[in-house]
Coordinates of C-alpha atoms in Angstrom, one line a residue:
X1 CA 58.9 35.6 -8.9
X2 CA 58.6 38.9 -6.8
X3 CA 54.9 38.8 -7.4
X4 CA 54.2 35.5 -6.3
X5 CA 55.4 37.0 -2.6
X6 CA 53.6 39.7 -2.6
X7 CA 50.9 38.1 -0.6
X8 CA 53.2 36.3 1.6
X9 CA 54.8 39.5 2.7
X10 CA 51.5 41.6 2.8
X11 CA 50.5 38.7 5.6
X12 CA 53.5 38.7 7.2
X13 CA 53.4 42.6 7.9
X14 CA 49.8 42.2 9.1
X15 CA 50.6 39.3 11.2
X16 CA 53.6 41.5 12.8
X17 CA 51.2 44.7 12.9
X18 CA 48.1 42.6 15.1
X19 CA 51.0 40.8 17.0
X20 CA 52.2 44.2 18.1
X21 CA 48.4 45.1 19.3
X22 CA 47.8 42.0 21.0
X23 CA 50.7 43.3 23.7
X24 CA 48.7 45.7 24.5
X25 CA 45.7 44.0 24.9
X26 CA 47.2 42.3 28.5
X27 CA 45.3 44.8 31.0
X28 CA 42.0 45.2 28.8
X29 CA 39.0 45.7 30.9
X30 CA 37.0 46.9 27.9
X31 CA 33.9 44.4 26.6
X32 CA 35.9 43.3 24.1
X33 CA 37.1 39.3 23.2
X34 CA 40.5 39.3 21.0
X35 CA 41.3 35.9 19.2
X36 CA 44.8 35.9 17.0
X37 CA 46.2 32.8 15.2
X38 CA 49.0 33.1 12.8
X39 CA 52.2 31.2 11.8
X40 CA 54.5 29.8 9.1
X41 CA 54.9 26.6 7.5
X42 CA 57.6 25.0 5.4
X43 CA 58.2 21.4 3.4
X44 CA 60.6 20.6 1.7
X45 CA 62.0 17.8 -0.1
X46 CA 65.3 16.8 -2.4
X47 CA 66.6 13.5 -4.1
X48 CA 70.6 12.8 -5.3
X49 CA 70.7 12.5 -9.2
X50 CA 71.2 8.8 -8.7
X51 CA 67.9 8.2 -6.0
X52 CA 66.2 5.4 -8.1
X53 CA 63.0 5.8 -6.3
X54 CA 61.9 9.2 -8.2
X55 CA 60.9 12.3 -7.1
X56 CA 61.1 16.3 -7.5
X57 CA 63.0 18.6 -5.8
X58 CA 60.5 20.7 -4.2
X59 CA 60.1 23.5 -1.5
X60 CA 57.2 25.1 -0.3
X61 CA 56.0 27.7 2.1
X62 CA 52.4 28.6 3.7
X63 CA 52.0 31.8 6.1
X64 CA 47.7 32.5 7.6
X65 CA 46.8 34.8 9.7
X66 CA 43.2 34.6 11.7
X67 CA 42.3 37.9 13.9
X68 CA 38.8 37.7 15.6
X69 CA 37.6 40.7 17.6
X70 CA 34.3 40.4 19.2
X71 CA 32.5 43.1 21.2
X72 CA 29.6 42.8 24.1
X73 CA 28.2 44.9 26.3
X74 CA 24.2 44.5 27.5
X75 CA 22.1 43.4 24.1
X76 CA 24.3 44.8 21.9
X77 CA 27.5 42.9 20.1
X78 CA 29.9 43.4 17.1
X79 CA 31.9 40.4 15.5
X80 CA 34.6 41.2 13.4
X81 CA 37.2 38.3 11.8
X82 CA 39.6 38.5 9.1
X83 CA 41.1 35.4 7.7
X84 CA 43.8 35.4 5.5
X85 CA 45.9 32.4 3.7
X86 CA 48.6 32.2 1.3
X87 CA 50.9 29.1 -0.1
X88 CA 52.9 28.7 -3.0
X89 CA 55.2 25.4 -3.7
X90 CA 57.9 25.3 -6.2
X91 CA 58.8 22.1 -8.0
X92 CA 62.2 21.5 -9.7
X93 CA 61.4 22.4 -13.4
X94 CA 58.4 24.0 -13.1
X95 CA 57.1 27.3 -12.6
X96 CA 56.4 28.6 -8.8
X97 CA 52.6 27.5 -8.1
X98 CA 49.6 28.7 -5.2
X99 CA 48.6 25.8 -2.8
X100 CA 46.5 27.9 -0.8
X101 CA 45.1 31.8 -1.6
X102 CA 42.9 33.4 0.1
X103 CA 41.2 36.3 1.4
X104 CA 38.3 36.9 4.0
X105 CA 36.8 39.5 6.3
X106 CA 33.3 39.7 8.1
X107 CA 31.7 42.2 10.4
X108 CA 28.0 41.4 12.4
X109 CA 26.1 43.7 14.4
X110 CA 23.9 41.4 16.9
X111 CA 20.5 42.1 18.9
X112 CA 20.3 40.2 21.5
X113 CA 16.4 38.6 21.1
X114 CA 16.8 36.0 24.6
X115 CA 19.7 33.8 25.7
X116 CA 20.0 32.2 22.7
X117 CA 19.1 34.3 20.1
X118 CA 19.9 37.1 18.3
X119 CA 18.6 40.1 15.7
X120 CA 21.8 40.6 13.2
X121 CA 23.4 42.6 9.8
X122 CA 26.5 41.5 8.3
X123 CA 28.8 42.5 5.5
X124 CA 31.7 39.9 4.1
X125 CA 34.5 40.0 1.6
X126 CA 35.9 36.8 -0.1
X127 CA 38.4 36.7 -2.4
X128 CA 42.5 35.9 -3.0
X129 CA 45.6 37.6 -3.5
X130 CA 46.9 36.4 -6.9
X131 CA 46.4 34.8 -10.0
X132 CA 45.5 31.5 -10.5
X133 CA 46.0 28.8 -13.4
X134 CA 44.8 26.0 -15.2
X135 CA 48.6 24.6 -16.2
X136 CA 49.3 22.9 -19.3
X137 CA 46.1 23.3 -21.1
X138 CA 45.9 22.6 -24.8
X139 CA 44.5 25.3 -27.4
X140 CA 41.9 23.6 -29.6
X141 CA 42.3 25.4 -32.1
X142 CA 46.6 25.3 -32.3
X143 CA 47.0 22.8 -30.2
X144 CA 49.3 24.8 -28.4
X145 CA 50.3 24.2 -24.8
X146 CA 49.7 27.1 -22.1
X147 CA 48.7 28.1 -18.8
X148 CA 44.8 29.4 -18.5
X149 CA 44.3 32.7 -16.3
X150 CA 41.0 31.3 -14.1
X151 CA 41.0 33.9 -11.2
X152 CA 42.5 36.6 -9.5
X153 CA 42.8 39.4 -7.0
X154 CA 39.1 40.7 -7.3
X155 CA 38.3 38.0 -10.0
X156 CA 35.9 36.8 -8.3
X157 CA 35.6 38.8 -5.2
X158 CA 31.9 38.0 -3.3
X159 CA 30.5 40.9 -1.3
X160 CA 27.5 39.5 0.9
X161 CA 25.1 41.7 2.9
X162 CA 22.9 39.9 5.6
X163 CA 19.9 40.7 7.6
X164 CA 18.6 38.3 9.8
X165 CA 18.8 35.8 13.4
X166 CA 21.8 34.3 14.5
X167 CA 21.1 31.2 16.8
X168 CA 24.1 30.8 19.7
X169 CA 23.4 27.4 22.1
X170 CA 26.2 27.5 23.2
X171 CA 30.0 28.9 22.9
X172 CA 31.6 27.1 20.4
X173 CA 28.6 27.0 17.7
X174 CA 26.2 29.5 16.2
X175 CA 24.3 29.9 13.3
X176 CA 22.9 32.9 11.0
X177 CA 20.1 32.5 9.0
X178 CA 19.5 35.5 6.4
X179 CA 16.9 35.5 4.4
X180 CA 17.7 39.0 3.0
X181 CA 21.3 38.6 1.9
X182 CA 21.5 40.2 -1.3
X183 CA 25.4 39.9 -3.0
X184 CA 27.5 41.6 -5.5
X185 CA 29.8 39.3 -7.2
X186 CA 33.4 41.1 -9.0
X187 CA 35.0 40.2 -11.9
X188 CA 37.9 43.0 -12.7
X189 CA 40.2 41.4 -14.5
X190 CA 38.8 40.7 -18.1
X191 CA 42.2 38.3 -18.8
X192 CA 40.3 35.5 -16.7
X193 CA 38.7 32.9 -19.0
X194 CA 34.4 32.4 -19.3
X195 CA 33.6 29.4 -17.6
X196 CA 29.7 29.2 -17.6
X197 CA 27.2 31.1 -19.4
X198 CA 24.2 33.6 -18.3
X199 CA 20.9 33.5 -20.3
X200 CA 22.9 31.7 -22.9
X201 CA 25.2 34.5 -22.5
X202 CA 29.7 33.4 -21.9
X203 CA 30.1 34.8 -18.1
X204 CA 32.5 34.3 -16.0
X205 CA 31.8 33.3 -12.1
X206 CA 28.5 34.3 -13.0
X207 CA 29.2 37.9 -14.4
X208 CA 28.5 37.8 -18.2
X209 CA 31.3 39.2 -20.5
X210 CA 31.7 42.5 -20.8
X211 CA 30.6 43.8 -17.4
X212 CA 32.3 43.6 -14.1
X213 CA 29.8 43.2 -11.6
X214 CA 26.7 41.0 -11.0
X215 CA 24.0 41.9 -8.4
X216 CA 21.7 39.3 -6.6
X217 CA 19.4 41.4 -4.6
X218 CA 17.0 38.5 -3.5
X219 CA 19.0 35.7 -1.8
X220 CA 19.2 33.8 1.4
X221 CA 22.5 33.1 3.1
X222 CA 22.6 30.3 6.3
X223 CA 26.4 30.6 7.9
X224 CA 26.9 27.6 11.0
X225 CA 30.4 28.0 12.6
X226 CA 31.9 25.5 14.9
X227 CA 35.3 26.1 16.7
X228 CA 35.9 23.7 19.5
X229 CA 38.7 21.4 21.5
X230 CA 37.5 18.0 20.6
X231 CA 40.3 16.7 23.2
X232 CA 43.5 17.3 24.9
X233 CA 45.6 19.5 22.1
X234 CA 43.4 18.9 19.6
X235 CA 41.2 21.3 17.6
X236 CA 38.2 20.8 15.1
X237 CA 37.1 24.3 14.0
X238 CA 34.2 24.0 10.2
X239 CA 32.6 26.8 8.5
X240 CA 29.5 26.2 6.2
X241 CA 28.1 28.7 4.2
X242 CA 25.4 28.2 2.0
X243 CA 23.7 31.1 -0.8
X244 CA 20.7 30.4 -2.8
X245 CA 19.2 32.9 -5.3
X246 CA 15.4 33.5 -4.6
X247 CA 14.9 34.2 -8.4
X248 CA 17.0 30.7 -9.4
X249 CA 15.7 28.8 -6.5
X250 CA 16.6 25.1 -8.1
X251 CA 18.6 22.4 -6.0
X252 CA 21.9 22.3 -8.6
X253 CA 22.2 25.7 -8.5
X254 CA 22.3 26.3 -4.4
X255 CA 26.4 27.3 -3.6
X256 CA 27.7 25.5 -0.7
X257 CA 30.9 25.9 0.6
X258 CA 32.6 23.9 3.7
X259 CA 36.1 24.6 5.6
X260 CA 37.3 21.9 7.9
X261 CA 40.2 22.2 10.0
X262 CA 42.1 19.7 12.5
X263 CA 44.9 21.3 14.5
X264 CA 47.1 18.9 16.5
X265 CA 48.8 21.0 18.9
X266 CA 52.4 19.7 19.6
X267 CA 53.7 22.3 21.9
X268 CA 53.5 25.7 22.7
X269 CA 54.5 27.3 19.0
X270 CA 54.5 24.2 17.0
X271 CA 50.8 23.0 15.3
X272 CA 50.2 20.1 13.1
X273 CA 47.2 21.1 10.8
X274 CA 45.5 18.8 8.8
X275 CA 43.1 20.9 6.6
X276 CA 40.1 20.6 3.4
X277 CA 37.6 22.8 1.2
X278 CA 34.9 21.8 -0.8
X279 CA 32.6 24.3 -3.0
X280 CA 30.1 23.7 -4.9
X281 CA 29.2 26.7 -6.9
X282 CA 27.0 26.5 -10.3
X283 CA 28.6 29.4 -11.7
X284 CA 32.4 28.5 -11.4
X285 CA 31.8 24.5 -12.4
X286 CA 28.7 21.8 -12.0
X287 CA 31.2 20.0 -9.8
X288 CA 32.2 19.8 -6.4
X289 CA 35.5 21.3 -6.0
X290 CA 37.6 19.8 -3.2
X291 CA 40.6 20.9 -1.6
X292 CA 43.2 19.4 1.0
X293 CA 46.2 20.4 2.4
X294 CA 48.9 18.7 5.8
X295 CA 50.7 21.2 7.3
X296 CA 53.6 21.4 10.2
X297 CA 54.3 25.0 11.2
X298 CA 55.2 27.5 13.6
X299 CA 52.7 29.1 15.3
X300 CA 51.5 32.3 17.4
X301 CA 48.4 32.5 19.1
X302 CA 46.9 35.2 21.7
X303 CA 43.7 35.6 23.7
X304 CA 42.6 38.3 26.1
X305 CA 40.3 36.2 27.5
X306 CA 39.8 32.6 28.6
X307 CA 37.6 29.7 27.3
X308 CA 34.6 28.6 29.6
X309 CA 34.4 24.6 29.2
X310 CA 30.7 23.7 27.9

């Protein structure tokens, strides 16, 4: 059980840490825009032995943390985000399980080109904290019931390089458009089961057995972010992020991947979050993956600046 909040206490401590830099942050007269978001949520539920209407006892607990840190001065800028998210839930009977896991960071030198445009490198990391499962699976060959390592920490971890323009109309949307982005995709934990092949090769997340690493140098990445009050207390912030390998260049095997948030602010610490992901990514599964999550938590926000309204 102490592993499983590992990643609930290594957010935690960085929450506390950029917290304690955000105060101060209150007389900064550098160029520099800082953005901090974190919190804590909790559910919970529990039924008597003689509730007729079923149920599982159940508890759970999510902690995210989103630190932006954006730089201008004259045609030069410097974005920097990390974005970090980690959940587990534990039903009565049943072994502690991830609802949410997580792990991202991005840094973008900008150009400016004109008012709208801009000339930009960046370097991401994505990947999660912990291990993940397929429960209850059933052994072919014994029939035997067990859980199915799929992923974890660095297994898969994407690292994405990007060259390209970055189009900004207006505050609250912008849009890159690489069409040099090559990326190295990890796999260092051998323990995580094949789930696709390469060249008729078992890989796994597209890194064929028996190495760790997989290199696409000739790719194009398109990233659109949209972050924006929709109305009074109410937020609606997507990411889409899309890859495609020049030297694969069919439709199916395009990844796509989409974050949607809505955050329902209900007063100054309290958020209601209403929350989805969907992937779709050739090398994991010819499926879309989707992903949804409600949560009512305690929250702490900071900015060193304030929002213009466009």
């Amino acid at each position: 059980m102490k592993h499983i909040f590992l990643p609930v206490h290594a957010c935690a401590g960085l929450m506390f840490f950029l917290v304690s830099l955000t105060g101060h942050s209150q007389t900064d007269t550098t160029y520099w825009k800082k953005d901090l978001r974190t919190g804590l949520s909790f559910n919970q539920a529990s039924f008597s032995d003689n509730w007729q209407g079923g149920g599982v006892n159940s508890i759970g607990l999510n902690t995210f943390l989103n630190y932006k840190a954006n730089y201008r001065k004259g045609i030069h800028s410097w974005d920097n985000e990390i974005d970090l998210a980690y959940g587990i839930i534990k039903n009565e009977g049943q072994s502690s399980r991830k609802s949410v896991d997580r792990i991202f960071l991005d840094t973008k030198y900008g150009r400016k080109l004109s008012d709208k445009w801009d000339f930009y490198t960046s370097l991401s990391f994505l990947s999660q904290f912990d291990k993940g499962y397929e429960y209850d699976v059933e052994d072919p060959g014994t029939g035997e019931i067990y859980d199915k390592l799929i992923s974890n920490f660095m297994s898969p971890a994407f690292v994405t390089s990007s060259w390209g323009v970055e189009y900004h109309p207006v505050s609250y949307f912008n849009i890159r458009f690489g069409p040099f982005s090559p990326r190295m995709t990890v796999v260092s934990d051998e323990g995580v089961a094949v789930n696709g092949e390469v060249d008729g090769e078992p890989a796994r997340y597209g890194v064929p057995v028996g190495d760790k690493t997989r290199f696409e140098w000739l790719a194009f990445q398109m990233v659109a972010d949209f972050n924006k009050d929709i109305a009074n207390n109410l937020n609606l912030k997507w990411k889409y992020m899309l890859f495609a390998n020049y030297e694969e260049l069919e439709f199916r095997k395009v990844d796509h991947r989409l974050d949607v948030s809505i955050t329902a602010k209900v007063n100054k610490f309290i958020d209601v979050a209403l929350g989805g992901i969907l992937i779709y990514d050739y090398d994991q599964v010819d499926e879309v993956q989707i992903s949804q999550a409600l949560n009512l938590g305690v929250v702490y926000k900071f900015k060193n600046y304030t929002d213009k309204k466009e």
